[in-house]
Tab-separated table of C-alpha atoms and ligand atoms in Angstrom:
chain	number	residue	atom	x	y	z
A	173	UNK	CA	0.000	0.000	0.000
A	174	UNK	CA	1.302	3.255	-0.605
A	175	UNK	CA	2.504	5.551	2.338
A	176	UNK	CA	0.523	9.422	2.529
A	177	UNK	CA	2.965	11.903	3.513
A	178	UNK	CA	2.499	15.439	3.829
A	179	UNK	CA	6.111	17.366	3.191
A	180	UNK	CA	3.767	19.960	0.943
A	181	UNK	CA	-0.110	21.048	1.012
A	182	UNK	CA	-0.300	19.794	-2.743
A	183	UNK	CA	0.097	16.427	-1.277
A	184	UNK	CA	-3.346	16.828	-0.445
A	185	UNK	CA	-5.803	18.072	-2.944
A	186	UNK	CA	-8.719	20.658	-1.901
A	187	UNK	CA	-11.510	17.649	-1.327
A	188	UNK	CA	-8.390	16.314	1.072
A	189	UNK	CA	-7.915	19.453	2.759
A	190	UNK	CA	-11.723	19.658	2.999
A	191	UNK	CA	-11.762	16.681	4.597
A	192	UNK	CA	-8.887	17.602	7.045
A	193	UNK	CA	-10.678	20.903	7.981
A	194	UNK	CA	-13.587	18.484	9.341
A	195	UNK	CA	-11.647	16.679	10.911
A	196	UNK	CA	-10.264	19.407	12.651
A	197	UNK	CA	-13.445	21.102	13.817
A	198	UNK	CA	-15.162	17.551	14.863
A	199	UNK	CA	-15.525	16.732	18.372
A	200	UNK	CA	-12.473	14.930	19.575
A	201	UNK	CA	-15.038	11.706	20.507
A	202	UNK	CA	-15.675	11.665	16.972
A	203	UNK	CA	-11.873	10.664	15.773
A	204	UNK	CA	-11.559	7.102	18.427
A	205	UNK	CA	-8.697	6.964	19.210
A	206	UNK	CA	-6.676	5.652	15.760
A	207	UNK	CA	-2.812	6.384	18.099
A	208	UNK	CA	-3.876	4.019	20.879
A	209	UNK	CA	-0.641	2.309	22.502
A	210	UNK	CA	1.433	3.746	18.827
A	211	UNK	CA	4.456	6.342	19.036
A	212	UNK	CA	4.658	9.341	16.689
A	213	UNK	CA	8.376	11.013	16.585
A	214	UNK	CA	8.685	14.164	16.620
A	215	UNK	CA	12.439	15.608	15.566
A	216	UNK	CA	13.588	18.964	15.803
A	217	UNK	CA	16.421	20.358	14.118
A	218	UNK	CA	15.515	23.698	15.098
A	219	UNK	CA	13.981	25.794	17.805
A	220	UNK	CA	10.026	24.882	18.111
A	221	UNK	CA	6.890	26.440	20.637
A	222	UNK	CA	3.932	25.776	18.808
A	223	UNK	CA	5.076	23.138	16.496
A	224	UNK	CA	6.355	20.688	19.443
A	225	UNK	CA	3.367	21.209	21.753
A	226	UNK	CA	0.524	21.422	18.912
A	227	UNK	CA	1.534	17.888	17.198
A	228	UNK	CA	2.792	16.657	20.885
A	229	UNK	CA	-0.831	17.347	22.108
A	230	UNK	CA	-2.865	15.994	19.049
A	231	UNK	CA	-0.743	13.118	19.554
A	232	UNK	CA	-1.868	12.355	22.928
A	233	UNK	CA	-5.629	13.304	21.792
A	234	UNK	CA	-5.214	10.622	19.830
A	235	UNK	CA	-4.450	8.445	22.280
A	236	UNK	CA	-0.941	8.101	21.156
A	237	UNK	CA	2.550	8.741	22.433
A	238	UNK	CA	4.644	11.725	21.301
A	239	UNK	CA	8.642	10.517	21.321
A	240	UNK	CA	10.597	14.257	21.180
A	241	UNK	CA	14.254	14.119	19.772
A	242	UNK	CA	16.934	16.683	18.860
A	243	UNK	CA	18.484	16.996	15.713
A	244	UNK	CA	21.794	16.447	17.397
A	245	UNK	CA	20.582	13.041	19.085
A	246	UNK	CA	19.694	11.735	15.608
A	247	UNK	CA	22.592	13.520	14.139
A	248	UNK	CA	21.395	13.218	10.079
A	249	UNK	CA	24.100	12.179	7.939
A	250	UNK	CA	26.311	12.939	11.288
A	251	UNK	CA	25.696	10.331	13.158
A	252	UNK	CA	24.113	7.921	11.150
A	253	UNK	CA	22.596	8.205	7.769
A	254	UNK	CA	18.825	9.970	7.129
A	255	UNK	CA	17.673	7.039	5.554
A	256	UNK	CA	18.925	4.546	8.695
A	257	UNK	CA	17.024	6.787	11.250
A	258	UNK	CA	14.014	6.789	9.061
A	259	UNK	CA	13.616	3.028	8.596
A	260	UNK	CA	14.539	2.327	12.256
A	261	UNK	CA	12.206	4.835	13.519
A	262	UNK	CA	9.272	4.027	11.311
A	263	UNK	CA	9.458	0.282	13.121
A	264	UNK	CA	8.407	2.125	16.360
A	265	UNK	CA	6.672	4.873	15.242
A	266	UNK	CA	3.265	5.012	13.862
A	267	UNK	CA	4.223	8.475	12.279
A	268	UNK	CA	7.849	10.164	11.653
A	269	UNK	CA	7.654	14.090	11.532
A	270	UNK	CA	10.558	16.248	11.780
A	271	UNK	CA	11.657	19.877	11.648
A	272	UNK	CA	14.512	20.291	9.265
A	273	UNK	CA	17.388	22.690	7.815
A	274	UNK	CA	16.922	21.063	3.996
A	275	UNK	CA	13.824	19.976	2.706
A	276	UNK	CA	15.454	17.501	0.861
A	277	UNK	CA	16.030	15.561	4.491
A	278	UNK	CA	12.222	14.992	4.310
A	279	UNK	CA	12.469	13.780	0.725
A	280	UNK	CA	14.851	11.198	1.458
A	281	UNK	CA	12.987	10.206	4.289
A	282	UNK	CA	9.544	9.983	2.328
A	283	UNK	CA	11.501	7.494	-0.007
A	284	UNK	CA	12.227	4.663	2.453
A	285	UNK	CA	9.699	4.910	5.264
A	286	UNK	CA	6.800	2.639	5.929
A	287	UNK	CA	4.835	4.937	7.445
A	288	UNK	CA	3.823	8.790	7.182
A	289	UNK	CA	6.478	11.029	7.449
A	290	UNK	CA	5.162	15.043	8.215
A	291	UNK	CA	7.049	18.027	7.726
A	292	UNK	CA	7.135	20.293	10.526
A	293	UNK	CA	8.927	23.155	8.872
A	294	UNK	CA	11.627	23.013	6.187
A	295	UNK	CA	13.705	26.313	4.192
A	296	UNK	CA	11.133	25.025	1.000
A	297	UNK	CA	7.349	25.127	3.620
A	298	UNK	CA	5.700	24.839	6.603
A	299	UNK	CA	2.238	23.026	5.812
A	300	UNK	CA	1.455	22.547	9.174
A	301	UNK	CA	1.308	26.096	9.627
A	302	UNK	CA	-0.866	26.590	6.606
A	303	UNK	CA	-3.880	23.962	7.510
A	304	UNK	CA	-4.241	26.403	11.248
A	305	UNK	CA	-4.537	29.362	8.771
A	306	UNK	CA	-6.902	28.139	6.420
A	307	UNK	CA	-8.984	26.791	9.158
A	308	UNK	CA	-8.820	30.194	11.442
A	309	UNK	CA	-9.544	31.775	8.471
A	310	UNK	CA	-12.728	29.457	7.428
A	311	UNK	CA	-13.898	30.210	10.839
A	312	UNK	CA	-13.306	33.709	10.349
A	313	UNK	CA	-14.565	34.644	7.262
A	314	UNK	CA	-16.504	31.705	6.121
A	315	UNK	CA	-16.306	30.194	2.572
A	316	UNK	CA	-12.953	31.528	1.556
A	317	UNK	CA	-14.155	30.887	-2.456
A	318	UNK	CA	-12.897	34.649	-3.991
A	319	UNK	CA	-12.073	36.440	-0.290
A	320	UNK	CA	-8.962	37.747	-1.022
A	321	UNK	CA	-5.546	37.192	1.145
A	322	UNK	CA	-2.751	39.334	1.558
A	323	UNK	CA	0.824	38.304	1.993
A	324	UNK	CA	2.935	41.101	2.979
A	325	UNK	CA	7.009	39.972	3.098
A	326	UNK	CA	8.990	37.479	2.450
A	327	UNK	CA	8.147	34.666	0.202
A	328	UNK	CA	9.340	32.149	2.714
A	329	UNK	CA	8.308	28.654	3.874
A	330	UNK	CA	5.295	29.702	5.486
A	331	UNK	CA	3.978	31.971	2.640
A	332	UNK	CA	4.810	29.081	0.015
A	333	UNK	CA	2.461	26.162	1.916
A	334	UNK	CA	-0.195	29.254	2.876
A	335	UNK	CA	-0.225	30.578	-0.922
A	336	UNK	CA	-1.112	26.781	-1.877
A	337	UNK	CA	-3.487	25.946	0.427
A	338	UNK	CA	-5.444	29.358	-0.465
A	339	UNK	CA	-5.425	28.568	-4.046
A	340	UNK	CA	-6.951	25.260	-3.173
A	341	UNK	CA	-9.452	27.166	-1.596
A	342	UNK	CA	-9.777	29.394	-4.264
A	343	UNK	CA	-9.186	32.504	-2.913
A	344	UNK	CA	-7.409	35.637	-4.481
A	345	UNK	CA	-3.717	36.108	-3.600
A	346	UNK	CA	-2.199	39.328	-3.244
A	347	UNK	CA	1.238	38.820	-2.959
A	348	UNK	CA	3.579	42.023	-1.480
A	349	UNK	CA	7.118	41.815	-1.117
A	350	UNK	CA	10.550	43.640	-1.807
A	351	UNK	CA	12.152	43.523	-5.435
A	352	UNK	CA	14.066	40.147	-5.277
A	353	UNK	CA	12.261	38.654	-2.270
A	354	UNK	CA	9.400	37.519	-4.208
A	355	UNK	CA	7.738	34.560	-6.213
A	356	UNK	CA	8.965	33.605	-9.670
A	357	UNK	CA	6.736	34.049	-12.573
A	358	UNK	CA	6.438	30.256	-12.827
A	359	UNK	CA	6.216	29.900	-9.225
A	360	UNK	CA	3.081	32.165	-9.641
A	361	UNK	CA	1.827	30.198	-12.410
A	362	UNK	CA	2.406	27.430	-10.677
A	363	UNK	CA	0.402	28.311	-7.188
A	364	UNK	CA	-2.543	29.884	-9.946
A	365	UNK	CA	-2.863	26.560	-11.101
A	366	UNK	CA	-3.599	24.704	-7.786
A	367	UNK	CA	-7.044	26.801	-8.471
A	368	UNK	CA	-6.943	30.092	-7.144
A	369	UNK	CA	-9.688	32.746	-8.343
A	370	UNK	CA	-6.617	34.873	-9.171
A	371	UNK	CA	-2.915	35.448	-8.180
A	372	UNK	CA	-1.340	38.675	-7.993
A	373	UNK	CA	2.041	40.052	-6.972
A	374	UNK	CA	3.185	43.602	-6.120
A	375	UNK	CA	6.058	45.636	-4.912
A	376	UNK	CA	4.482	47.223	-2.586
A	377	UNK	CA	3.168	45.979	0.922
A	378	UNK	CA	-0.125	49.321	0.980
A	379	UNK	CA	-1.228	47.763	-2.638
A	380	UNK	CA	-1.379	44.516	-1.930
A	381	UNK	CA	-3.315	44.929	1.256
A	382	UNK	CA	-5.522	46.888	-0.978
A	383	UNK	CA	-9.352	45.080	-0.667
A	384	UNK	CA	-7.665	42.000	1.203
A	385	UNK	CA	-9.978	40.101	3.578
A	386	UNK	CA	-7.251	38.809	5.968
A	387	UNK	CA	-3.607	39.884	5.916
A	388	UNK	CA	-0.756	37.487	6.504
A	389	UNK	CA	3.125	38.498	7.500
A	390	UNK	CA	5.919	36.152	9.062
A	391	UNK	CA	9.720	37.756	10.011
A	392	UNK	CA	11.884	39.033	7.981
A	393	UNK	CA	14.666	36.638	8.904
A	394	UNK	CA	13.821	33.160	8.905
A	395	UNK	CA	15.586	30.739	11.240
A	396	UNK	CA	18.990	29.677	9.672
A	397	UNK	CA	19.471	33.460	7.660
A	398	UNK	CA	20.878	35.041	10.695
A	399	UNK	CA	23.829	36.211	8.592
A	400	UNK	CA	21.585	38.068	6.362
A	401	UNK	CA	19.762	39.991	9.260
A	402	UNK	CA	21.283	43.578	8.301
A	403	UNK	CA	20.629	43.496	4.397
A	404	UNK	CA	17.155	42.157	5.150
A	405	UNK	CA	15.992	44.858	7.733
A	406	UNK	CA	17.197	47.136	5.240
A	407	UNK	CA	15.412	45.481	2.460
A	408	UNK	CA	12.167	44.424	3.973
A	409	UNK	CA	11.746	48.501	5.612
A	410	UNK	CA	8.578	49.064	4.102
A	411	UNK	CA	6.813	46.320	3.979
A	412	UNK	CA	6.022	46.514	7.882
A	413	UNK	CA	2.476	46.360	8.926
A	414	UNK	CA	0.956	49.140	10.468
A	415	UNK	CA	-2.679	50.093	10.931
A	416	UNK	CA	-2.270	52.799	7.623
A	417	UNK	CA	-1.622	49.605	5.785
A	418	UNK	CA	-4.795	47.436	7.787
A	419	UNK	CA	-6.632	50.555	6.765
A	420	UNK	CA	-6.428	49.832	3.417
A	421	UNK	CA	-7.935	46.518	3.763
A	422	UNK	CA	-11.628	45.246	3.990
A	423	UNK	CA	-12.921	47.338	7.625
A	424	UNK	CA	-13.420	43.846	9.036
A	425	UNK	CA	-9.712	42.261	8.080
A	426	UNK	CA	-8.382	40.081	10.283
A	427	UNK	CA	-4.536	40.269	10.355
A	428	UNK	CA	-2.570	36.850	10.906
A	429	UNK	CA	1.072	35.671	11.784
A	430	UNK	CA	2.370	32.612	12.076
A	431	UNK	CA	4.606	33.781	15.459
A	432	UNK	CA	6.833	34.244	16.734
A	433	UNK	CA	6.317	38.070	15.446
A	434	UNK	CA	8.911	40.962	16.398
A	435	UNK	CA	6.728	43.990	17.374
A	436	UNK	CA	8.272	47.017	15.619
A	437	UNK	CA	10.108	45.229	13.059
A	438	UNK	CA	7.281	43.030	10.820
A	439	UNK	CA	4.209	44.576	12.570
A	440	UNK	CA	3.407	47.447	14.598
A	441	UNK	CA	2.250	46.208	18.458
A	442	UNK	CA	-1.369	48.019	17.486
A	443	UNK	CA	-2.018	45.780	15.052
A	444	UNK	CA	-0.540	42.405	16.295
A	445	UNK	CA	-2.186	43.303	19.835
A	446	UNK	CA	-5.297	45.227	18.424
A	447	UNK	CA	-8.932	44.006	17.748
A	448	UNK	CA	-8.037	42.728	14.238
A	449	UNK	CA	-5.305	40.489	15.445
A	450	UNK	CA	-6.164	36.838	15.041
A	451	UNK	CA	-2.833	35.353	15.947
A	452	UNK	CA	-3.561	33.503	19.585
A	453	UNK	CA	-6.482	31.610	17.782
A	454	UNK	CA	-4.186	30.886	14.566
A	455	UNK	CA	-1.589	29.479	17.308
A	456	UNK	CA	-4.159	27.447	19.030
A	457	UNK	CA	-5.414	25.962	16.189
A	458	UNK	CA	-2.094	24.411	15.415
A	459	UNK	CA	-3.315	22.072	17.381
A	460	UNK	CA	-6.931	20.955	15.917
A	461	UNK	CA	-5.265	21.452	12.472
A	462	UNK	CA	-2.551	18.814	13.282
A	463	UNK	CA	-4.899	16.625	15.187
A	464	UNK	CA	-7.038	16.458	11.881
A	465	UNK	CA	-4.386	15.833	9.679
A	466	UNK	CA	-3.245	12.808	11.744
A	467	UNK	CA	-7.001	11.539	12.020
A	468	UNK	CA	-6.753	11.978	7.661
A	469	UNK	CA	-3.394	9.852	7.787
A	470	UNK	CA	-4.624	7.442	10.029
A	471	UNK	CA	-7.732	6.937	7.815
A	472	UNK	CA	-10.145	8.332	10.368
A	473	UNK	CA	-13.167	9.226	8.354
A	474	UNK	CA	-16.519	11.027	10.124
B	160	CP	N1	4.616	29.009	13.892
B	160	CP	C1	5.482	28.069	14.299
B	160	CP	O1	5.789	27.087	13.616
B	160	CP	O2	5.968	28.292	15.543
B	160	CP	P1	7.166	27.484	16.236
B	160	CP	O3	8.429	27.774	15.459
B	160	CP	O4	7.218	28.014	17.646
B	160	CP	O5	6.846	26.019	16.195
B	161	NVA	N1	9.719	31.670	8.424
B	161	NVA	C1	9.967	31.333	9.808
B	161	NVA	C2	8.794	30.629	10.390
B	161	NVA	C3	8.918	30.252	11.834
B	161	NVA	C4	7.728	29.500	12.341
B	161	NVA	C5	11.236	30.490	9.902
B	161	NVA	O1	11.429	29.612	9.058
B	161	NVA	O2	12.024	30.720	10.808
């Protein structure tokens, strides 16, 4: 039988991601318990909050057991191979997800495991991330069929998996972000062909707010471009989300970040802290979004 992973959104298609959005809102007596007495590892090459305890506590509403390792314990390609830890860990796990520098790790690790492997964050996406956002935003705004998001930023992990899973949705994308910093032309194509109701990218964070329905941002340094921090403050100066730029989107806009946020760098404190702020909800629904996708893997149907 063939393994489901989910190292992308596209892995799932929108009836999937339907289907995991039920999940997610169904009463946890709904789902059984499909972990009972199974392991799901959890590795972390890099520093986690919400990722570790979100999947940690689906996990164990599941009825499973979250096992939580280091990148340096496992030591990829260090101390043993990627492939090696995958195959032994997939004997005691039920699930294998990890947090990793190269997305390629998660690749290689999709290509000999027995069971699911889940990407918790890689330099290439964060689809994790991406199923809390499209289900805050569902409960948000309703059917998200033509609302209209705005990314303001970089075009990082977390903007790839979110840009996906709103074009599965159909939604319009309104991509804003400094010369150099954004999506390719056939990257665009590309995300406009998962189904969006249109895809549109600008140089300027104020016009791509313009009309948008919920407004997305992320840093400006991702974890593992420390050495780039001074060009990109530099680079990245006006793309900063204040309430002028909320002001230019629908009155009601919610504004979203996948934290952790730097007040006064990415967003102003009166936004990120204000009434249109969504982001404790978005970080609480890392869990229900995870929980649902491991009810999906596990075959769990309502
Ligand atoms: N948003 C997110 O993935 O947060 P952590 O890095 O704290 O897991
Ligand atoms: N883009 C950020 C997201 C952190 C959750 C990073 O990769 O560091």
């Amino acid at each position: 039988m063939t393994v489901r992973h989910f190292l992308d959104i596209t892995d799932l298609s929108a009836r999937d991601l339907n289907t995991v959005m039920d999940l997610a809102q169904a009463d946890i007596s709904m789902l059984g318990s499909p972990l009972a007495g199974k392991g799901v590892a959890l590795i972390f090459e890099k520093p986690s909050n919400r990722t570790r305890q979100s999947m940690e506590m689906a996990v164990v509403q599941l009825g499973g057991h979250p096992i939580f390792t280091r990148g340096e314990e496992v030591g990829f390609d260090q101390r043993e191979t990627v492939e090696d830890v995958t195959r032994i860990m997939a004997g005691y796990h039920h699930v294998v997800a990890a947090r990793v520098f190269a997305h390629s790790v998660l690749q290689r690790m999709a290509a000999v495991s027995s069971v699911p492997i889940i990407n918790m964050l890689s330099e290439q996406s964060h689809p994790l991330q991406a199923l809390a956002d499209v289900l805050t935003m569902r409960q948000e705004l309703g059917d998200l069929r033509q609302k209209t998001v705005a990314w303001i930023g970089d075009y990082n992990n977390v903007a790839r998996s979110l840009v996906e899973a709103c074009s599965l949705e159909g939604m319009n994308i309104r991509l804003g972000c400094p010369v150099g910093y954004g999506a390719s032309n056939s990257e665009l194509t590309r995300i406009a062909d998962l189904g969006a109701a249109s895809i549109n990218q600008f140089e300027s964070a104020k016009t791509a707010a313009t009309g948008a329905h919920a407004v997305h941002t992320d840093v400006f340094v991702s974890m593992g471009q420390e050495s780039e921090t001074a060009k990109r403050l530099v680079d990245f100066k006006d793309f900063f989300i204040d309430a002028n730029i909320m002001s230019v989107a629908t009155k009601d806009a919610i504004f979203m970040h996948c934290l952790p946020a730097h007040r006064g760098v990415e967003v102003a404190g009166e936004v990120i802290d204000g009434s249109q702020s969504r982001v404790v909800t978005q970080a609480h629904n890392r869990m229900h979004a995870a929980r649902g996708l491991l009810a999906h893997l596990m075959g769990v149907t309502l």
